[in-house]
Amino acid sequence: MADQYRKVRASKLCLKSQTGSSSGHKKRRKKRKLGGDVSAAARENMRHGKWWPVNGLEEIRGRVVLETVHDGRYIMALDTGGFTVGPIRSEDEGPEATEIFSVVKISETQLAMKSGFGKYVSVTSAGELIGRAEAVGQREIWEPIFQDGMVAFQSVNQRYLVASKDGDLVVASISVVPEAKFRMRCVGTQEKKKKDSEEEDEEFKQDARSFEVGYVKRFQSFQDRKLKLPSEDNLSLHQAKDSGRLHEFMLDRRSKMKSDRYCKL
């Protein structure tokens, strides 16, 4: 009996799923490899608390953070109206509230940013970065230049925002040096919702006078329960809208209205 068992040819144990050619193994290996590439991008987003990178102005969805390229830290707003570069965050931690900005699109190539303290980001004549403006003027308008997943911010003085390794932020560079490169990140879905599209283009879809009415309603105190609007003609209002100065022009008109709680004389 033992001799008969020795005559049986030994073979490798073959499971049903392993029969046939080895093409299935190659396909599975390829699938796993592609899956690894996708998960690498997902891990990068998870490292920033699910804040995904923006590659163009049209991809911006609401709130954003600005990450320095050289060390991966976020620009942080201070309660004094200044800005600095925040500390290095741990894995999956994400940004703090003071490192989150709201974006207002001024045109197809320009934007304004509002800090967590509700003030617009501006540049002074000395090239300082401050956040104390209540409305958008020329100094609050920035032109983001996107390239290779990074962005540089050019101000009205034709200089670029620069972040030093010490955390200082100035608008002084005449070219896009390495310290002037940032990554802009958004949170939430990357798909553009119809409602978001309608809201972000509200200024350009509405008549300039109608937009001013909504703007005045937001800031007037209504002590006498009457809506007070500037008495000047609307031609200059439409001209300001076409030139991209609508917010600044409305601020000047509001300054003449005593019922405005932000622009009292």
Short mmCIF file of C-alpha atoms in Angstrom, two decimals, residues 37-239:
data_model
loop_
_atom_site.label_atom_id
_atom_site.label_comp_id
_atom_site.label_asym_id
_atom_site.label_seq_id
_atom_site.Cartn_x
_atom_site.Cartn_y
_atom_site.Cartn_z
CA ASP A 37 -2.00 56.04 -6.86
CA VAL A 38 -5.50 57.24 -6.06
CA SER A 39 -5.08 56.60 -2.35
CA ALA A 40 -1.87 58.63 -2.37
CA ALA A 41 -3.82 61.72 -3.50
CA ALA A 42 -6.52 60.91 -0.97
CA ARG A 43 -3.93 60.58 1.79
CA GLU A 44 -2.54 64.01 0.89
CA ASN A 45 -6.01 65.51 1.25
CA MET A 46 -6.59 63.64 4.50
CA ARG A 47 -3.31 65.02 5.82
CA HIS A 48 -4.82 68.50 5.46
CA GLY A 49 -8.15 67.57 7.06
CA LYS A 50 -9.88 66.82 3.71
CA TRP A 51 -8.98 70.23 2.27
CA TRP A 52 -8.29 69.54 -1.43
CA PRO A 53 -6.01 71.64 -3.70
CA VAL A 54 -7.40 74.26 -6.08
CA ASN A 55 -5.91 74.55 -9.56
CA GLY A 56 -7.90 77.49 -10.88
CA LEU A 57 -10.16 80.36 -9.85
CA GLU A 58 -13.19 78.54 -11.24
CA GLU A 59 -12.63 75.64 -8.80
CA ILE A 60 -12.94 77.74 -5.65
CA ARG A 61 -15.92 76.71 -3.51
CA GLY A 62 -16.48 79.04 -0.57
CA ARG A 63 -13.86 78.88 2.17
CA VAL A 64 -10.15 78.37 1.47
CA VAL A 65 -6.82 78.05 3.24
CA LEU A 66 -3.46 79.27 1.94
CA GLU A 67 -0.61 76.81 2.44
CA THR A 68 3.05 77.74 2.07
CA VAL A 69 4.81 75.45 -0.39
CA HIS A 70 8.18 75.33 1.36
CA ASP A 71 6.94 74.05 4.73
CA GLY A 72 3.21 73.24 4.44
CA ARG A 73 1.99 75.78 7.01
CA TYR A 74 -1.13 77.95 6.69
CA ILE A 75 -1.44 81.74 6.65
CA MET A 76 -3.10 82.83 9.90
CA ALA A 77 -5.05 86.01 10.67
CA LEU A 78 -4.37 87.82 13.94
CA ASP A 79 -6.88 89.77 16.03
CA THR A 80 -4.65 92.83 15.63
CA GLY A 81 -5.39 92.93 11.90
CA GLY A 82 -2.05 91.45 10.88
CA PHE A 83 -1.10 88.08 9.45
CA THR A 84 1.52 85.44 10.11
CA VAL A 85 2.31 81.86 9.16
CA GLY A 86 0.77 79.39 11.59
CA PRO A 87 2.43 76.37 13.20
CA ILE A 88 2.98 73.03 11.51
CA ARG A 89 -0.13 70.87 11.86
CA SER A 90 -0.12 67.18 12.68
CA GLU A 91 -1.66 64.52 10.44
CA ASP A 92 -5.43 64.87 9.85
CA GLU A 93 -5.57 67.98 12.06
CA GLY A 94 -6.55 70.52 9.43
CA PRO A 95 -6.55 74.32 9.80
CA GLU A 96 -7.86 76.44 12.66
CA ALA A 97 -10.64 79.01 12.25
CA THR A 98 -8.13 81.87 12.05
CA GLU A 99 -6.46 80.15 9.08
CA ILE A 100 -9.65 79.97 7.00
CA PHE A 101 -10.61 82.67 4.48
CA SER A 102 -13.78 83.43 2.53
CA VAL A 103 -13.36 84.27 -1.15
CA VAL A 104 -15.31 86.94 -3.04
CA LYS A 105 -14.85 86.74 -6.80
CA ILE A 106 -14.45 90.21 -8.29
CA SER A 107 -14.04 89.13 -11.91
CA GLU A 108 -12.97 86.09 -13.91
CA THR A 109 -9.34 86.75 -12.93
CA GLN A 110 -9.57 88.65 -9.62
CA LEU A 111 -10.76 87.97 -6.10
CA ALA A 112 -10.94 89.42 -2.62
CA MET A 113 -10.39 87.46 0.60
CA LYS A 114 -12.02 87.93 3.98
CA SER A 115 -10.40 86.62 7.15
CA GLY A 116 -12.12 84.78 9.97
CA PHE A 117 -12.49 88.14 11.73
CA GLY A 118 -14.75 89.40 8.94
CA LYS A 119 -12.21 91.85 7.46
CA TYR A 120 -10.87 91.97 3.92
CA VAL A 121 -7.21 91.27 3.19
CA SER A 122 -5.43 94.41 1.99
CA VAL A 123 -1.99 95.69 1.09
CA THR A 124 -0.67 98.99 2.39
CA SER A 125 1.44 101.47 0.45
CA ALA A 126 4.44 100.10 2.36
CA GLY A 127 3.73 96.53 1.21
CA GLU A 128 2.32 95.28 4.52
CA LEU A 129 -0.40 92.63 4.54
CA ILE A 130 -3.30 93.68 6.79
CA GLY A 131 -6.91 92.63 7.36
CA ARG A 132 -8.91 95.63 8.58
CA ALA A 133 -11.03 96.71 5.59
CA GLU A 134 -14.84 96.63 5.84
CA ALA A 135 -15.38 96.72 2.07
CA VAL A 136 -13.55 95.91 -1.15
CA GLY A 137 -11.43 98.62 -2.76
CA GLN A 138 -8.46 98.54 -5.09
CA ARG A 139 -6.10 97.48 -2.30
CA GLU A 140 -8.31 94.50 -1.44
CA ILE A 141 -8.29 93.06 -4.97
CA TRP A 142 -5.86 90.24 -5.75
CA GLU A 143 -5.03 88.43 -8.96
CA PRO A 144 -4.21 84.75 -8.34
CA ILE A 145 -1.84 83.18 -10.88
CA PHE A 146 -2.17 79.38 -10.94
CA GLN A 147 0.50 77.04 -12.32
CA ASP A 148 1.45 73.41 -11.59
CA GLY A 149 -0.89 73.15 -8.59
CA MET A 150 0.52 76.31 -7.00
CA VAL A 151 -0.66 79.91 -6.90
CA ALA A 152 0.93 83.34 -6.53
CA PHE A 153 -0.99 86.45 -5.46
CA GLN A 154 -0.36 89.75 -7.23
CA SER A 155 -1.68 92.93 -5.63
CA VAL A 156 -2.61 96.33 -7.00
CA ASN A 157 0.98 97.52 -6.56
CA GLN A 158 2.14 94.84 -9.05
CA ARG A 159 4.02 93.02 -6.29
CA TYR A 160 3.61 89.43 -5.10
CA LEU A 161 2.80 88.17 -1.64
CA VAL A 162 5.82 86.49 -0.01
CA ALA A 163 5.97 84.30 3.11
CA SER A 164 9.34 84.00 4.82
CA LYS A 165 10.41 80.98 6.86
CA ASP A 166 10.19 83.16 9.96
CA GLY A 167 6.47 83.67 9.37
CA ASP A 168 6.62 87.22 8.03
CA LEU A 169 4.25 88.16 5.19
CA VAL A 170 4.99 91.06 2.86
CA VAL A 171 3.85 92.14 -0.59
CA ALA A 172 7.17 93.15 -2.06
CA SER A 173 8.46 90.70 -4.68
CA ILE A 174 8.49 91.82 -8.30
CA SER A 175 8.61 88.20 -9.51
CA VAL A 176 7.28 84.81 -8.44
CA VAL A 177 10.13 83.64 -6.21
CA PRO A 178 9.84 80.28 -4.35
CA GLU A 179 8.62 82.07 -1.22
CA ALA A 180 5.76 83.60 -3.26
CA LYS A 181 4.27 80.20 -4.15
CA PHE A 182 1.31 78.87 -2.19
CA ARG A 183 -1.27 76.13 -2.41
CA MET A 184 -4.90 77.12 -2.12
CA ARG A 185 -7.15 74.45 -0.62
CA CYS A 186 -10.94 74.14 -0.34
CA VAL A 187 -13.08 71.95 1.86
CA GLY A 188 -16.19 69.92 0.97
CA THR A 189 -17.28 68.57 -2.39
CA GLN A 190 -15.28 69.40 -5.49
CA GLU A 191 -18.42 69.39 -7.65
CA LYS A 192 -19.90 72.79 -8.28
CA LYS A 193 -23.51 73.05 -7.13
CA LYS A 194 -26.03 75.12 -9.02
CA LYS A 195 -26.93 77.11 -5.92
CA ASP A 196 -23.27 77.97 -5.23
CA SER A 197 -22.81 79.12 -8.83
CA GLU A 198 -25.83 81.43 -8.60
CA GLU A 199 -24.74 82.93 -5.28
CA GLU A 200 -21.13 83.63 -6.22
CA ASP A 201 -22.15 85.43 -9.43
CA GLU A 202 -24.92 87.44 -7.76
CA GLU A 203 -23.10 90.72 -8.13
CA PHE A 204 -22.67 90.32 -11.88
CA LYS A 205 -26.12 88.88 -12.63
CA GLN A 206 -28.08 91.58 -10.79
CA ASP A 207 -28.62 95.13 -11.87
CA ALA A 208 -26.12 97.40 -10.13
CA ARG A 209 -28.89 99.37 -8.38
CA SER A 210 -30.58 96.17 -7.13
CA PHE A 211 -27.29 94.90 -5.79
CA GLU A 212 -26.76 98.20 -3.95
CA VAL A 213 -30.21 97.93 -2.36
CA GLY A 214 -29.32 94.53 -0.91
CA TYR A 215 -25.96 95.89 0.19
CA VAL A 216 -27.57 98.84 2.01
CA LYS A 217 -30.14 96.59 3.72
CA ARG A 218 -27.30 94.59 5.18
CA PHE A 219 -25.66 97.55 6.94
CA GLN A 220 -28.30 100.18 7.68
CA SER A 221 -29.57 100.46 11.24
CA PHE A 222 -33.18 101.29 10.20
CA GLN A 223 -33.81 103.54 13.20
CA ASP A 224 -36.78 105.16 11.46
CA ARG A 225 -37.80 101.93 9.69
CA LYS A 226 -37.16 103.46 6.28
CA LEU A 227 -34.64 102.36 3.69
CA LYS A 228 -32.40 105.26 2.72
CA LEU A 229 -30.54 105.06 -0.58
CA PRO A 230 -28.02 107.49 -2.14
CA SER A 231 -29.71 110.17 -4.21
CA GLU A 232 -26.99 110.29 -6.89
CA ASP A 233 -27.66 109.03 -10.40
CA ASN A 234 -27.10 105.36 -11.24
CA LEU A 235 -24.90 105.96 -14.30
CA SER A 236 -21.74 106.24 -12.21
CA LEU A 237 -22.84 103.12 -10.29
CA HIS A 238 -22.99 101.08 -13.51
CA GLN A 239 -19.64 102.50 -14.63
#
